[in-house]
Rosetta silent file (secondary structure, phi, psi, omega in degrees, C-alpha in Angstrom):
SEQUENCE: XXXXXXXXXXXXXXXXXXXXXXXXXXXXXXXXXXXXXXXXXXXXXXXXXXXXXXXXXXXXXXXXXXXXXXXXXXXXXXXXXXXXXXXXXXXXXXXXXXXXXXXXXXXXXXXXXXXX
SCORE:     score description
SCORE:     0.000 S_00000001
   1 L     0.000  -18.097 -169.628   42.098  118.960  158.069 S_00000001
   2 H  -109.045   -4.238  179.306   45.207  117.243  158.925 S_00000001
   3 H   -81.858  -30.888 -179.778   46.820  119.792  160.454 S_00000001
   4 H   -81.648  -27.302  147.323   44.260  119.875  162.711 S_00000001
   5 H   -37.683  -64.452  179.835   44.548  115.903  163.510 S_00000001
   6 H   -89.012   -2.921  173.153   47.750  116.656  164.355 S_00000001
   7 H   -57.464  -76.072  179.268   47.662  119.511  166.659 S_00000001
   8 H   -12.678  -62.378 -175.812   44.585  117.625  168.198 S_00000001
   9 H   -58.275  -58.827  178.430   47.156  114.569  168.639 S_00000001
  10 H   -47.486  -32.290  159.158   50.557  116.413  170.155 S_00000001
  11 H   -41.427  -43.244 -171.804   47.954  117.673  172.566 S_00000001
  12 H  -123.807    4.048  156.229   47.263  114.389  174.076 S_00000001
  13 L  -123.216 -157.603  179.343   50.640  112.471  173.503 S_00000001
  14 L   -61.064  162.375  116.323   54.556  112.746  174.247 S_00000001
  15 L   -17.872  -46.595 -173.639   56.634  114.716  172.296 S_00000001
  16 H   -84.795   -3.245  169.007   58.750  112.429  171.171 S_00000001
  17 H   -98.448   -7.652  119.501   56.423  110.210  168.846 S_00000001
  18 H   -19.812  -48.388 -147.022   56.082  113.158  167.160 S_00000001
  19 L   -52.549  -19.479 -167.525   59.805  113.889  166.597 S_00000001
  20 L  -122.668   50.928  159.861   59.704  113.099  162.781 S_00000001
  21 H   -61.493  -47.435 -166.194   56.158  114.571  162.187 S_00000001
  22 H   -60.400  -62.474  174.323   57.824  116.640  159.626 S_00000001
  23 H   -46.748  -45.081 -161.104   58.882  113.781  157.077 S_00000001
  24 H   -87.963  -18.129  175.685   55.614  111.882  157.669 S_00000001
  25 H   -68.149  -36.970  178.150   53.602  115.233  156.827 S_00000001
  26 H   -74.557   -5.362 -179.427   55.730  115.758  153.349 S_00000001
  27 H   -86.536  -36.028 -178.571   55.045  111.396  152.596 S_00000001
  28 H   -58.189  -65.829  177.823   51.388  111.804  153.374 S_00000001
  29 H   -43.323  -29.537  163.953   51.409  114.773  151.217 S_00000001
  30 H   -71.996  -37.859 -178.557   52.806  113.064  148.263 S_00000001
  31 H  -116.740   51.065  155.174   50.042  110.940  147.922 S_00000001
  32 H  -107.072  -29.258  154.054   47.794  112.956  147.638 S_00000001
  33 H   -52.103  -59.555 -130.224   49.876  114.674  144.892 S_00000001
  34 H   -92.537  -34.778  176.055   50.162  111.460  143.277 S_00000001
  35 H   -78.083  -14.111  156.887   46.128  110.705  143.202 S_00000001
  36 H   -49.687  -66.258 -136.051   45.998  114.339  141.881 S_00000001
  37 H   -91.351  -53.155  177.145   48.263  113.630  139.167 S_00000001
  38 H  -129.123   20.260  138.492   47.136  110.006  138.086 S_00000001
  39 L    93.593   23.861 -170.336   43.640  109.524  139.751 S_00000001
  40 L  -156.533  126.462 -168.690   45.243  106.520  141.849 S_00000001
  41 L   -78.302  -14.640  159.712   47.095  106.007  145.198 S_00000001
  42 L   -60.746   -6.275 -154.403   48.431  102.882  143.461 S_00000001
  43 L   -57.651  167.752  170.531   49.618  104.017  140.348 S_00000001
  44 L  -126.511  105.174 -154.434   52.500  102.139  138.881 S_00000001
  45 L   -76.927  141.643  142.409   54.636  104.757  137.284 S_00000001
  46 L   -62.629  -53.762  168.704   56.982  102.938  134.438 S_00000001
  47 L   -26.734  -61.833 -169.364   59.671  106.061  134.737 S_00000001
  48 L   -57.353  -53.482 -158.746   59.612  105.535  138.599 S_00000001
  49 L   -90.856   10.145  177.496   60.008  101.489  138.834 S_00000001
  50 L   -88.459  -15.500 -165.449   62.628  101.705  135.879 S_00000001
  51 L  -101.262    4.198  175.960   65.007  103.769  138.178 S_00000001
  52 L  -105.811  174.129 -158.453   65.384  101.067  140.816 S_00000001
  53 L   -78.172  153.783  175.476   68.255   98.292  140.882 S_00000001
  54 L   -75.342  164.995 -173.850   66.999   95.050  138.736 S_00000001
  55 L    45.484   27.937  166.115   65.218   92.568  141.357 S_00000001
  56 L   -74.796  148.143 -165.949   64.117   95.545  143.767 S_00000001
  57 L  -140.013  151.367  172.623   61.055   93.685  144.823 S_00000001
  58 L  -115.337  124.813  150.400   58.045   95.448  146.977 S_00000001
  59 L  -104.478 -153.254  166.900   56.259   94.279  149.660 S_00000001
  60 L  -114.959  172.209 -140.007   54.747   94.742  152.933 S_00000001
  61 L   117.446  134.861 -167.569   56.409   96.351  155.983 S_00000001
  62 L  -135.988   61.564  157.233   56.449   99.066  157.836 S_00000001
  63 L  -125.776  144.963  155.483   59.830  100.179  159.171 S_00000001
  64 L   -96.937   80.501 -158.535   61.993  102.983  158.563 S_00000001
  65 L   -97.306  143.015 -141.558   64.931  102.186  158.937 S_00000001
  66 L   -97.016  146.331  169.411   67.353  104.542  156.550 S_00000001
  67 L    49.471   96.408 -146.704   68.822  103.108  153.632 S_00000001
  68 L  -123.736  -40.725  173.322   68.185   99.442  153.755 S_00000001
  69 L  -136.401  177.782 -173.994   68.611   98.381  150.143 S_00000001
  70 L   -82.635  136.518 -179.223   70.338  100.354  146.637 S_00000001
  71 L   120.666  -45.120 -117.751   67.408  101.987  145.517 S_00000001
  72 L  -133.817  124.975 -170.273   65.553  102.255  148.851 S_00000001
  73 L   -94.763    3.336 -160.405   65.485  105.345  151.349 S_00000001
  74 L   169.553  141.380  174.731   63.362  102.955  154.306 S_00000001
  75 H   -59.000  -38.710  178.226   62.065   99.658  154.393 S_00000001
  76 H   -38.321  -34.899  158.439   58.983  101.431  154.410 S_00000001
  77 H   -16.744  -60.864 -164.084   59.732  101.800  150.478 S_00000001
  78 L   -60.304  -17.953 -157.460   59.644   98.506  149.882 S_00000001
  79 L   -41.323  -47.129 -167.636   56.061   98.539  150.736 S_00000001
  80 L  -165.595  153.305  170.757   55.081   99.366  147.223 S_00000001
  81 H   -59.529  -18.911  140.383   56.561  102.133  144.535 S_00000001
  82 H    -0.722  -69.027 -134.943   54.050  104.357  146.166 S_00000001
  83 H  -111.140  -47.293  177.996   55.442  104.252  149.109 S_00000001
  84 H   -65.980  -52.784 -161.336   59.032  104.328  147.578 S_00000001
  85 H   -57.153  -47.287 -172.216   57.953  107.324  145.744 S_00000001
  86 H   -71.791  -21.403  160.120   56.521  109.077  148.814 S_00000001
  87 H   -62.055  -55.229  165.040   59.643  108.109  151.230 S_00000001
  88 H   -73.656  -30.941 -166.364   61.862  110.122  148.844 S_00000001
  89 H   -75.109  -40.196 -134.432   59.570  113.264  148.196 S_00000001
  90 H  -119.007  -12.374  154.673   59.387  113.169  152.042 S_00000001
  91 H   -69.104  -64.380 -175.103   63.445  112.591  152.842 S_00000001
  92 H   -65.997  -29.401  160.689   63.866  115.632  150.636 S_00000001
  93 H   -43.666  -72.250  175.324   61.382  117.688  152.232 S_00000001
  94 L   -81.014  109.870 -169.925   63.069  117.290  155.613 S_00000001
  95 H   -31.320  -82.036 -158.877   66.433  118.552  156.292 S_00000001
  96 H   -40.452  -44.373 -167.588   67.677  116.661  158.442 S_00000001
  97 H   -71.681  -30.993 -157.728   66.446  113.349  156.721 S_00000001
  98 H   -81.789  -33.394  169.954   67.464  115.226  152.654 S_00000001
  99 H   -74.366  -12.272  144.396   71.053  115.592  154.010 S_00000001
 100 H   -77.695  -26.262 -166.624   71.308  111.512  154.437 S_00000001
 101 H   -96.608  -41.188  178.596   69.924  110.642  151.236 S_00000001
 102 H   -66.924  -42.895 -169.433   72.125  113.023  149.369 S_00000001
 103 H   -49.665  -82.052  167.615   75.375  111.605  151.080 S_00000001
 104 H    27.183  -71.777  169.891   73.352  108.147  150.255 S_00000001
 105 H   -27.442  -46.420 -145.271   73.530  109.350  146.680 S_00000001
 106 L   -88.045   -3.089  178.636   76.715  109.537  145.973 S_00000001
 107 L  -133.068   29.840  171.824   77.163  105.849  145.879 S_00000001
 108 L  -145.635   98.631  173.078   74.012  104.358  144.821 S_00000001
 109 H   -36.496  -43.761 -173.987   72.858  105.606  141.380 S_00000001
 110 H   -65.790  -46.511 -175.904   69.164  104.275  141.524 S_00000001
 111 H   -80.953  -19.890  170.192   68.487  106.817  144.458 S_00000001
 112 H   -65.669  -19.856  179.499   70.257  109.880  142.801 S_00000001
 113 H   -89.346  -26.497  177.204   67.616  109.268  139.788 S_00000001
 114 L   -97.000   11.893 -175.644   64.906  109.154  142.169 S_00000001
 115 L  -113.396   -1.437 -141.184   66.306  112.134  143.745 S_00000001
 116 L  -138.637    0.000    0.000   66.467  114.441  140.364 S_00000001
């Protein structure tokens, strides 16, 4: 079904708001894993929010802008550990995007744990 949403869209806009379709198909796809897996698009993982920097704090906001805080692959992150979760499953997914977060890695331990 969603594939078909997005053909349907790139049909009627530019190319270029598109360009990072790829990343937003593997974050959407994580949470749908994740309501698989604990029967909630909300869950609050303890493993997951133990692996961020003390005082990472979540809100709202919606940009992604890369590596914003230690911990954080996109502001988008902050939104919620959700969000955080599904911003890395969806950076590692996409090349281009999985070869910044490993540099990223090498000097901020909270995202190498969420990266593993």
């Amino acid at each position: 079904m969603l594939l078909s949403i997005v053909l349907l869209a790139m049909e009627r806009y530019p190319a270029g708001v598109f360009a990072r379709m790829d990343l937003r198909v593997h974050h959407e796809c994580y949470h749908v894993i994740e309501y698989r897996l604990f029967n909630d698009f909300y869950f609050r993982e303890p493993a997951w929010l133990a692996m961020s920097p003390p005082g990472t704090a979540y809100g709202k906001g919606f940009q992604n802008l890369g590596h914003p805080h230690p911990g954080l692959v996109s502001l988008h992150a902050a939104c919620g550990p959700e969000e955080d979760k599904t911003e890395v499953f969806g950076w590692m997914m996409t090349p281009a995007y999985a070869l910044r977060l490993e540099a990223w890695t090498a000097f901020d331990p909270a995202l190498l744990a969420k990266r593993k």
